CSV table of C-alpha atoms in Angstrom, one decimal:
chain,number,residue,atom,x,y,z
A,21,MET,CA,217.9,-17.4,-0.4
A,22,LYS,CA,216.8,-14.9,-3.0
A,23,ASN,CA,217.0,-12.2,-0.3
A,24,LYS,CA,220.6,-13.0,0.5
A,25,ARG,CA,221.6,-12.9,-3.2
A,26,LEU,CA,219.8,-9.5,-3.5
A,27,ILE,CA,221.7,-8.2,-0.5
A,28,ARG,CA,225.0,-9.3,-1.9
A,29,TYR,CA,224.2,-7.8,-5.2
A,30,MET,CA,223.3,-4.4,-3.6
A,31,ILE,CA,226.6,-4.4,-1.6
A,32,ALA,CA,228.6,-5.1,-4.8
A,33,LEU,CA,226.9,-2.2,-6.5
A,34,LYS,CA,227.8,0.2,-3.7
A,35,LEU,CA,231.4,-1.0,-3.7
A,36,LEU,CA,231.6,-0.4,-7.4
A,37,LYS,CA,230.2,3.1,-7.0
A,38,TYR,CA,232.8,4.0,-4.4
A,39,ALA,CA,235.6,2.7,-6.5
A,40,ILE,CA,234.5,4.9,-9.4
A,41,ILE,CA,234.3,8.0,-7.2
A,42,ALA,CA,237.8,7.3,-5.9
A,43,LEU,CA,239.1,7.1,-9.4
A,44,LEU,CA,237.3,10.4,-10.5
A,45,ILE,CA,238.5,12.5,-7.6
A,46,PRO,CA,242.0,13.2,-9.0
A,47,VAL,CA,240.6,14.1,-12.4
A,48,MET,CA,238.1,16.5,-10.9
A,49,SER,CA,240.8,18.1,-8.8
A,50,SER,CA,243.1,18.7,-11.8
A,51,CYS,CA,240.3,20.3,-13.8
A,52,GLY,CA,239.2,22.6,-11.1
A,53,GLY,CA,242.7,23.9,-10.1
A,54,ASP,CA,244.4,24.0,-6.7
A,55,SER,CA,242.1,25.6,-4.2
A,56,GLN,CA,245.0,25.8,-1.7
A,57,GLY,CA,246.6,28.8,-3.6
A,58,LYS,CA,248.3,27.4,-6.7
A,59,ASP,CA,249.2,30.4,-8.9
A,60,ASN,CA,247.3,30.7,-12.2
A,61,THR,CA,249.9,33.1,-13.6
A,62,ASN,CA,250.0,32.1,-17.2
A,63,ASN,CA,246.9,34.0,-18.0
A,64,THR,CA,246.8,33.5,-21.8
A,65,THR,CA,245.7,30.5,-23.7
A,66,THR,CA,248.3,28.0,-24.8
A,67,THR,CA,247.6,28.8,-28.5
A,68,ASP,CA,249.1,32.3,-28.3
A,69,SER,CA,249.0,33.8,-31.7
A,70,SER,CA,250.9,36.7,-30.5
A,71,LYS,CA,254.2,34.8,-30.6
A,72,ASN,CA,253.8,34.2,-34.3
A,73,ASN,CA,252.6,37.8,-34.9
A,74,ALA,CA,255.5,39.2,-32.9
A,75,ASN,CA,257.9,37.7,-35.4
A,76,ALA,CA,256.0,38.5,-38.6
A,77,GLY,CA,256.7,41.4,-41.0
A,78,LYS,CA,259.5,43.2,-39.2
A,79,VAL,CA,261.1,46.2,-40.8
A,80,SER,CA,264.8,46.2,-41.5
A,81,ASN,CA,265.7,47.4,-38.0
A,82,ASP,CA,265.3,43.8,-36.7
A,83,LYS,CA,267.5,43.9,-33.6
A,84,THR,CA,267.0,44.9,-30.0
A,85,GLU,CA,269.9,46.3,-28.0
A,86,THR,CA,271.2,43.5,-25.9
A,87,SER,CA,270.4,43.6,-22.2
A,88,ALA,CA,270.0,41.0,-19.5
A,89,ASN,CA,266.8,42.8,-18.4
A,90,LEU,CA,264.2,43.9,-21.0
A,91,LEU,CA,263.1,46.5,-18.5
A,92,ASN,CA,266.1,48.5,-19.5
A,93,THR,CA,266.2,47.6,-23.1
A,94,THR,CA,265.6,50.0,-26.0
A,95,GLU,CA,263.4,48.3,-28.6
A,96,THR,CA,264.4,49.0,-32.2
A,97,ARG,CA,262.1,46.5,-33.9
A,98,GLU,CA,259.0,48.0,-35.6
A,99,ASP,CA,256.1,46.3,-37.4
A,100,ARG,CA,253.2,48.2,-38.9
A,101,GLN,CA,250.7,45.4,-38.2
A,102,TYR,CA,250.5,46.5,-34.6
A,103,ASN,CA,249.5,50.1,-35.4
A,104,ASP,CA,247.1,48.8,-38.1
A,105,MET,CA,245.5,46.6,-35.4
A,106,ALA,CA,245.3,49.5,-32.9
A,107,ARG,CA,243.5,51.7,-35.4
A,108,PHE,CA,241.1,48.9,-36.4
A,109,LEU,CA,240.2,48.2,-32.7
A,110,ALA,CA,239.8,52.0,-32.1
A,111,GLY,CA,237.4,52.4,-35.0
A,112,MET,CA,239.8,54.7,-36.8
A,113,PRO,CA,240.3,54.7,-40.6
A,114,ALA,CA,242.8,52.3,-42.1
A,115,GLU,CA,246.1,53.9,-43.3
A,116,GLU,CA,247.3,53.2,-46.8
A,117,GLY,CA,248.6,49.6,-47.1
A,118,SER,CA,246.9,48.5,-43.8
A,119,THR,CA,247.1,44.8,-43.2
A,120,LEU,CA,243.5,44.9,-42.1
A,121,ALA,CA,242.1,47.1,-44.9
A,122,LYS,CA,239.5,44.6,-46.0
A,123,TYR,CA,237.9,44.4,-42.6
A,124,HIS,CA,237.5,48.2,-42.5
A,125,GLU,CA,235.1,47.7,-45.4
A,126,THR,CA,232.7,45.5,-43.5
A,127,ASN,CA,229.3,46.8,-42.3
A,128,ALA,CA,230.2,45.6,-38.8
A,129,TRP,CA,233.3,47.7,-38.6
A,130,LYS,CA,231.7,50.8,-40.1
A,131,GLN,CA,228.8,50.7,-37.6
A,132,TYR,CA,231.3,50.2,-34.8
A,133,ALA,CA,233.5,53.1,-36.0
A,134,LYS,CA,230.5,55.4,-36.2
A,135,THR,CA,229.5,54.6,-32.6
A,136,ALA,CA,233.1,54.9,-31.4
A,137,ASN,CA,233.6,58.3,-33.0
A,138,ASN,CA,230.5,59.6,-31.3
A,139,THR,CA,231.7,58.3,-27.9
A,140,TRP,CA,235.3,59.6,-28.3
A,141,ARG,CA,234.3,63.1,-29.6
A,142,SER,CA,233.3,64.5,-26.3
A,143,ILE,CA,236.1,62.8,-24.5
A,144,LEU,CA,238.8,64.2,-26.8
A,145,GLN,CA,237.2,67.6,-27.3
A,146,GLN,CA,236.1,68.3,-23.8
A,147,LYS,CA,237.3,66.0,-21.0
A,148,VAL,CA,240.9,65.4,-22.1
A,149,PRO,CA,241.7,69.1,-23.0
A,150,THR,CA,240.4,70.2,-19.5
A,151,MET,CA,242.6,67.6,-17.9
A,152,ALA,CA,245.6,68.5,-20.1
A,153,LYS,CA,245.3,72.2,-19.1
A,154,TRP,CA,245.3,71.3,-15.4
A,155,ARG,CA,248.2,68.9,-16.0
A,156,ASP,CA,250.3,71.6,-17.7
A,157,GLU,CA,249.7,73.9,-14.7
A,158,ASN,CA,250.3,71.4,-12.0
A,159,LEU,CA,252.3,68.4,-13.2
A,160,LYS,CA,255.0,70.1,-15.2
A,161,VAL,CA,257.9,69.0,-12.9
A,162,GLN,CA,256.7,65.4,-13.0
A,163,ASN,CA,256.5,65.3,-16.8
A,164,ASP,CA,259.8,67.1,-17.3
A,165,ALA,CA,261.4,64.4,-15.2
A,166,LYS,CA,260.1,61.7,-17.6
A,167,GLY,CA,261.4,58.4,-16.3
A,168,THR,CA,259.1,55.6,-15.1
A,169,LEU,CA,255.4,56.0,-14.4
A,170,PHE,CA,254.1,53.2,-12.1
A,171,TYR,CA,250.3,52.7,-12.2
A,172,PRO,CA,249.2,49.9,-9.7
A,173,PHE,CA,245.6,48.7,-9.7
A,174,SER,CA,245.3,50.2,-13.2
A,175,GLY,CA,243.4,47.7,-15.2
A,176,PRO,CA,244.0,48.6,-18.9
A,177,ASP,CA,243.6,52.4,-18.2
A,178,PHE,CA,246.2,53.9,-20.5
A,179,LEU,CA,243.8,56.8,-21.2
A,180,HIS,CA,244.4,58.6,-17.9
A,181,ALA,CA,248.0,57.5,-17.6
A,182,SER,CA,248.9,59.2,-20.9
A,183,THR,CA,246.7,62.2,-20.3
A,184,PHE,CA,248.4,63.1,-17.0
A,185,PHE,CA,251.9,61.8,-17.8
A,186,PRO,CA,252.4,62.0,-21.6
A,187,ASP,CA,256.2,62.5,-21.2
A,188,ALA,CA,256.8,59.3,-19.2
A,189,SER,CA,259.4,57.2,-21.0
A,190,ARG,CA,258.2,54.0,-19.4
A,191,VAL,CA,254.8,53.0,-18.0
A,192,VAL,CA,254.4,50.0,-15.8
A,193,MET,CA,250.8,49.0,-15.1
A,194,VAL,CA,249.5,46.2,-12.9
A,195,GLY,CA,246.0,44.8,-12.5
A,196,LEU,CA,244.3,41.5,-11.7
A,197,GLU,CA,242.9,41.3,-15.3
A,198,PRO,CA,244.7,38.9,-17.7
A,199,ILE,CA,247.1,40.2,-20.3
A,200,GLY,CA,245.3,38.4,-23.1
A,201,ASN,CA,246.3,37.2,-26.5
A,202,TYR,CA,247.0,39.2,-29.6
A,203,PRO,CA,243.7,39.4,-31.6
A,204,ASP,CA,243.4,37.1,-34.5
A,205,ILE,CA,241.0,39.1,-36.7
A,206,ASP,CA,240.7,36.4,-39.4
A,207,LYS,CA,239.5,34.0,-36.9
A,208,ILE,CA,237.2,36.5,-35.2
A,209,ALA,CA,235.7,37.5,-38.5
A,210,LYS,CA,234.7,34.0,-39.2
A,211,LYS,CA,232.7,33.9,-36.0
A,212,SER,CA,231.3,37.4,-35.6
A,213,LEU,CA,232.9,40.8,-35.9
A,214,ASN,CA,229.7,42.3,-34.4
A,215,GLY,CA,230.0,40.1,-31.3
A,216,TYR,CA,233.7,41.2,-30.9
A,217,PHE,CA,232.9,44.9,-31.2
A,218,ASN,CA,230.0,44.6,-28.8
A,219,GLY,CA,232.5,43.1,-26.3
A,220,LEU,CA,234.8,46.0,-26.8
A,221,ARG,CA,232.0,48.5,-26.3
A,222,HIS,CA,230.9,46.7,-23.2
A,223,SER,CA,234.4,46.7,-21.6
A,224,LEU,CA,234.8,50.4,-22.2
A,225,PHE,CA,231.5,51.7,-20.9
A,226,THR,CA,232.4,52.7,-17.3
A,227,ILE,CA,235.9,54.0,-18.0
A,228,LEU,CA,234.6,56.3,-20.8
A,229,LYS,CA,231.5,57.3,-19.0
A,230,LEU,CA,232.6,57.4,-15.3
A,231,SER,CA,236.5,57.5,-15.6
A,232,PHE,CA,237.2,54.1,-14.0
A,233,PHE,CA,236.9,50.4,-14.6
A,234,ARG,CA,234.7,48.4,-12.3
A,235,THR,CA,236.6,45.4,-10.9
A,236,ILE,CA,233.6,43.1,-10.9
A,237,ALA,CA,232.8,44.0,-14.5
A,238,MET,CA,236.4,43.4,-15.6
A,239,ALA,CA,236.2,39.9,-14.2
A,240,GLN,CA,233.7,39.3,-17.0
A,241,ASP,CA,234.9,41.6,-19.7
A,242,PHE,CA,238.5,40.5,-19.9
A,243,THR,CA,238.2,36.8,-19.2
A,244,GLY,CA,236.3,35.7,-22.3
A,245,LYS,CA,233.0,35.6,-20.6
A,246,VAL,CA,231.3,38.4,-22.6
A,247,THR,CA,233.0,37.3,-25.9
A,248,SER,CA,235.6,34.5,-25.9
A,249,ASP,CA,237.9,36.4,-28.2
A,250,ILE,CA,238.5,39.2,-25.6
A,251,ASP,CA,240.5,37.3,-23.1
A,252,GLY,CA,242.6,40.1,-21.6
A,253,THR,CA,243.5,43.7,-21.6
A,254,LEU,CA,245.8,43.9,-24.7
A,255,PRO,CA,243.2,45.1,-27.2
A,256,VAL,CA,241.9,47.8,-25.0
A,257,ILE,CA,245.4,49.2,-24.2
A,258,MET,CA,246.1,49.3,-28.0
A,259,LEU,CA,242.8,50.9,-28.7
A,260,PHE,CA,243.5,53.6,-26.1
A,261,MET,CA,246.9,54.2,-27.6
A,262,ALA,CA,245.5,54.9,-31.1
A,263,ARG,CA,242.7,57.1,-29.8
A,264,THR,CA,245.0,59.3,-27.7
A,265,GLY,CA,247.3,60.1,-30.6
A,266,HIS,CA,249.9,57.4,-30.3
A,267,ARG,CA,251.4,55.0,-32.8
A,268,VAL,CA,252.0,51.3,-31.7
A,269,LEU,CA,255.4,50.2,-33.0
A,270,TYR,CA,255.9,46.8,-31.6
A,271,TYR,CA,254.3,44.1,-29.3
A,272,GLU,CA,256.0,41.4,-27.4
A,273,LYS,CA,255.0,39.0,-24.7
A,274,VAL,CA,257.4,39.1,-21.8
A,275,ALA,CA,257.9,37.3,-18.4
A,276,VAL,CA,259.5,37.9,-15.0
A,277,ASN,CA,262.1,35.3,-14.2
A,278,GLU,CA,263.1,34.0,-10.7
A,279,GLU,CA,265.6,36.8,-10.3
A,280,GLY,CA,262.9,39.4,-10.9
A,281,GLU,CA,264.3,40.3,-14.3
A,282,LEU,CA,262.2,40.9,-17.4
A,283,VAL,CA,262.9,38.5,-20.2
A,284,SER,CA,261.2,37.3,-23.4
A,285,ALA,CA,258.3,34.9,-22.8
A,286,ASP,CA,260.0,32.1,-24.7
A,287,GLN,CA,263.0,32.1,-22.3
A,288,VAL,CA,261.0,30.8,-19.3
A,289,GLN,CA,258.8,27.8,-18.6
A,290,GLY,CA,256.5,26.7,-15.8
A,291,ASP,CA,253.0,27.3,-14.4
A,292,ARG,CA,254.2,29.9,-11.9
A,293,ILE,CA,255.5,32.4,-14.4
A,294,TYR,CA,254.2,36.0,-14.4
A,295,TYR,CA,253.7,36.9,-18.0
A,296,GLY,CA,253.3,40.5,-19.3
A,297,THR,CA,252.5,42.7,-22.2
A,298,LYS,CA,255.2,44.9,-23.7
A,299,LEU,CA,254.2,47.6,-26.1
A,300,THR,CA,256.6,50.0,-27.8
A,301,TYR,CA,254.9,53.2,-29.0
A,302,ARG,CA,255.4,56.9,-29.6
A,303,ARG,CA,253.3,60.0,-29.8
A,304,GLU,CA,252.3,61.0,-33.3
A,305,ASP,CA,253.7,64.5,-32.7
A,306,LYS,CA,257.0,63.2,-31.4
A,307,PRO,CA,258.3,60.6,-33.9
A,308,ASN,CA,261.8,60.3,-32.3
A,309,GLU,CA,260.7,59.6,-28.7
A,310,LYS,CA,260.0,55.9,-28.3
A,311,LYS,CA,258.2,54.8,-25.1
A,312,THR,CA,257.5,51.4,-23.6
A,313,LEU,CA,254.4,50.2,-21.7
A,314,PHE,CA,254.4,47.0,-19.6
A,315,TYR,CA,251.2,45.5,-18.2
A,316,PHE,CA,251.2,42.6,-15.7
A,317,ALA,CA,248.3,40.6,-14.3
A,318,ALA,CA,249.4,40.2,-10.7
A,319,ASN,CA,248.1,40.1,-7.1
A,320,LEU,CA,249.5,43.1,-5.2
A,321,GLN,CA,248.2,41.9,-1.9
A,322,ASN,CA,250.7,40.4,0.7
A,323,THR,CA,248.7,37.2,0.8
A,324,PRO,CA,247.0,34.9,-1.7
A,325,TYR,CA,243.9,36.1,-3.5
A,326,SER,CA,241.0,34.2,-5.0
A,327,SER,CA,238.8,36.2,-7.4
A,328,ARG,CA,235.1,35.7,-8.3
A,329,SER,CA,236.2,34.4,-11.7
A,330,GLY,CA,238.1,31.6,-10.1
A,331,LEU,CA,241.6,33.2,-10.5
A,332,VAL,CA,244.0,32.1,-7.7
A,333,ARG,CA,247.2,34.0,-7.2
A,334,LYS,CA,249.7,34.1,-4.4
A,335,GLY,CA,250.7,37.4,-2.9
A,336,LEU,CA,253.9,39.4,-2.7
A,337,GLU,CA,255.0,37.6,0.4
A,338,ASP,CA,255.3,34.4,-1.5
A,339,ARG,CA,256.1,35.7,-5.0
A,340,LYS,CA,259.6,36.9,-4.4
A,341,ASP,CA,260.2,37.1,-8.2
A,342,PHE,CA,257.5,39.8,-8.8
A,343,ARG,CA,258.4,41.6,-5.6
A,344,LYS,CA,262.0,41.8,-6.8
A,345,PHE,CA,260.8,43.1,-10.1
A,346,LEU,CA,258.8,45.8,-8.4
A,347,LYS,CA,261.7,46.8,-6.2
A,348,SER,CA,263.9,47.1,-9.3
A,349,LEU,CA,261.8,49.9,-10.7
A,350,ASP,CA,263.3,53.3,-10.7
A,351,ILE,CA,260.0,55.0,-10.2
A,352,THR,CA,259.6,58.7,-11.0
A,353,THR,CA,255.9,59.0,-10.4
A,354,THR,CA,253.2,56.6,-9.1
A,355,TYR,CA,249.6,57.2,-10.1
A,356,ILE,CA,246.7,55.7,-8.2
A,357,LYS,CA,243.1,56.1,-9.1
A,358,SER,CA,239.9,54.1,-8.2
A,359,ALA,CA,242.0,51.6,-6.3
A,360,SER,CA,239.1,50.2,-4.1
A,361,TYR,CA,240.8,51.6,-0.9
A,362,LEU,CA,242.9,48.4,-0.8
A,363,MET,CA,246.0,50.1,0.6
A,364,TYR,CA,244.0,51.0,3.7
A,365,ARG,CA,244.5,47.4,4.7
A,366,ASP,CA,247.5,45.9,6.4
A,367,SER,CA,247.4,43.1,3.9
A,368,PHE,CA,248.7,45.6,1.2
A,369,SER,CA,251.6,47.0,3.2
A,370,ILE,CA,254.3,45.7,0.8
A,371,ILE,CA,253.0,47.5,-2.2
A,372,ARG,CA,252.3,50.6,-0.1
A,373,ASN,CA,255.8,50.7,1.2
A,374,ILE,CA,257.3,50.1,-2.3
A,375,ILE,CA,255.4,53.2,-3.5
A,376,LEU,CA,256.5,55.3,-0.6
A,377,ASN,CA,260.1,54.2,-0.6
A,378,GLN,CA,260.8,54.2,-4.4
A,379,SER,CA,258.6,57.0,-5.8
A,380,LYS,CA,259.9,60.6,-6.2
A,381,TYR,CA,256.3,61.8,-6.6
A,382,PHE,CA,252.8,60.2,-6.4
A,383,LEU,CA,249.4,61.4,-7.5
A,384,GLN,CA,246.3,59.8,-6.1
A,385,ASP,CA,242.7,60.2,-5.2
A,386,ASP,CA,241.5,59.2,-1.8
A,387,SER,CA,241.1,55.5,-2.8
A,388,GLY,CA,244.9,55.1,-2.8
A,389,MET,CA,246.9,55.4,0.4
A,390,PRO,CA,245.4,56.9,3.6
A,391,ILE,CA,247.1,60.2,4.4
A,392,ARG,CA,248.2,58.8,7.8
A,393,PHE,CA,250.8,56.7,6.1
A,394,VAL,CA,252.4,59.7,4.4
A,395,ASP,CA,255.1,61.2,6.6
A,396,ARG,CA,254.7,65.0,6.3
A,397,GLY,CA,258.4,65.3,7.3
A,398,LYS,CA,259.3,63.5,4.1
A,399,TRP,CA,256.7,64.6,1.7
A,400,ASN,CA,255.3,68.0,0.5
A,401,LEU,CA,251.5,67.6,-0.2
A,402,THR,CA,249.2,69.6,-2.4
A,403,PHE,CA,245.5,68.9,-2.4
A,404,PHE,CA,243.1,69.5,-5.3
A,405,GLY,CA,239.3,69.5,-5.5
A,406,SER,CA,237.2,68.7,-2.5
A,407,TYR,CA,236.8,65.9,0.1
A,408,TYR,CA,234.2,65.0,2.6
A,409,ALA,CA,233.7,61.2,2.4
A,410,PRO,CA,233.9,58.3,0.0
A,411,ILE,CA,230.9,57.0,-2.0
A,412,PRO,CA,228.5,54.9,0.1
A,413,LEU,CA,230.0,51.6,-1.1
A,414,PHE,CA,233.2,52.6,0.8
A,415,ARG,CA,231.7,54.7,3.6
A,416,ASN,CA,233.8,52.9,6.2
A,417,ARG,CA,237.0,54.4,4.5
A,418,VAL,CA,236.4,58.0,5.5
A,419,GLN,CA,239.5,59.9,6.4
A,420,ARG,CA,238.9,62.5,9.1
A,421,ASP,CA,242.4,63.8,8.9
A,422,LEU,CA,242.1,64.3,5.1
A,423,ARG,CA,238.7,66.0,5.6
A,424,GLN,CA,240.4,68.4,8.1
A,425,ALA,CA,243.2,69.1,5.7
A,426,TYR,CA,240.7,70.2,3.1
A,427,LYS,CA,238.7,72.2,5.7
A,428,GLU,CA,241.9,74.1,6.7
A,429,GLY,CA,242.5,75.0,3.1
A,430,THR,CA,246.3,75.1,3.3
A,431,ASN,CA,247.7,74.2,-0.1
A,432,VAL,CA,244.3,73.3,-1.5
A,433,LYS,CA,243.7,74.1,-5.2
A,434,PRO,CA,240.7,73.7,-7.6
A,435,LEU,CA,240.1,70.6,-9.7
A,436,PRO,CA,238.2,71.6,-12.8
A,437,PHE,CA,237.1,68.0,-13.7
A,438,GLY,CA,235.6,64.9,-12.2
A,439,ILE,CA,237.6,61.7,-11.8
A,440,GLY,CA,237.5,58.4,-9.9
A,441,TYR,CA,234.6,57.1,-7.9
A,442,GLN,CA,233.5,60.7,-7.3
A,443,TYR,CA,233.4,61.3,-11.0
A,444,ARG,CA,231.1,64.4,-11.0
A,445,LYS,CA,232.9,67.8,-11.3
A,446,GLY,CA,233.1,69.4,-7.9
A,447,THR,CA,233.1,66.2,-5.9
A,448,SER,CA,236.5,64.7,-6.9
A,449,ASN,CA,239.8,65.0,-5.2
A,450,LEU,CA,243.5,64.4,-6.0
A,451,MET,CA,246.6,64.7,-3.8
A,452,LEU,CA,250.1,65.3,-5.2
A,453,ALA,CA,253.0,64.3,-3.1
A,454,GLU,CA,256.6,65.3,-3.7
A,455,LYS,CA,259.4,63.8,-1.8
A,456,LYS,CA,261.6,66.3,0.1
């Protein structure tokens, strides 16, 4: 009798266990995201301090020329807090009246600024001048054309975009890394300024030392895993602007609507929205020439992509909104560097065709598009540097036809600096294409 009761008791316990598991399954699924390809496109936290900052302390020019599409809008608003922030992040002295002056007096900032100055000294005194001299000799036509610079697979690399194409009126950058929130320095200071600055230094190491961002490292550096307050690319782009002689005039969070138009972030809702960063800036030596930078975190593959960090995004085949946006760009020049040889794959045919169809010029290293996709009947090609094979990590992406082009020596010119994966001088290559 006792054995029968015990058996019934054990059966009841098992039934209860299964019932609890059944109840928990939906909860676990909602916490983990949709593994079937649901877009995680709203890549900033819900408490976005940038929305409040974007409306604070405006100067008297507090209107933007009306346009249905912000892509074609001239921003007239200015707010000094954004340039104050850029200089603070860059380790540069506070200007008189800076909104962040008190934080420049901290030991944490002073030590960070000392290290940053040492790092940037060789870049601004040696590397950038060499690149600028080459640019003036070889990219004059492209810079005189101004217009839109498209930089896919860029990460937050404003450094090379502005060095090669300083006269572009508009820069559109796309990477997988989140756009991030506008930094709340008051909040960060209460936690640890040292920790924040260490995170910035960590994120900049490879781009400043080797000339490119590592995709795997960015999955950590710009998603709050190194320090929770660096949750995207915004602070690094602002830092680069300050260090390269630019003044940040205004910041706004934007979004791509269903029609592929660029609108203010507060005009759209939903969990499938592609949000972006919009920064209005100018060169310090050209105060009357306003420029605009847009950065989007998007998957440029045809098909869905799942990253190591758990990010899931549908591709351009499904995301007609972002595809429409890209096709609306009047691209003067496309720049491609350290792009992981992705456009060698058929699964990147859409973005490859957008570049070939819409660009008047493009400049790339061998990690961009294989030369076999470039119709010599439609493009004039000029080669720079040297080419034999990719680095060992991408050894299967060797281009024998590109190697032959360099061997023949027709229209091959010197490249006086190292860049990209072959970052040592004498091993790098660039190819300039001009549409006929």
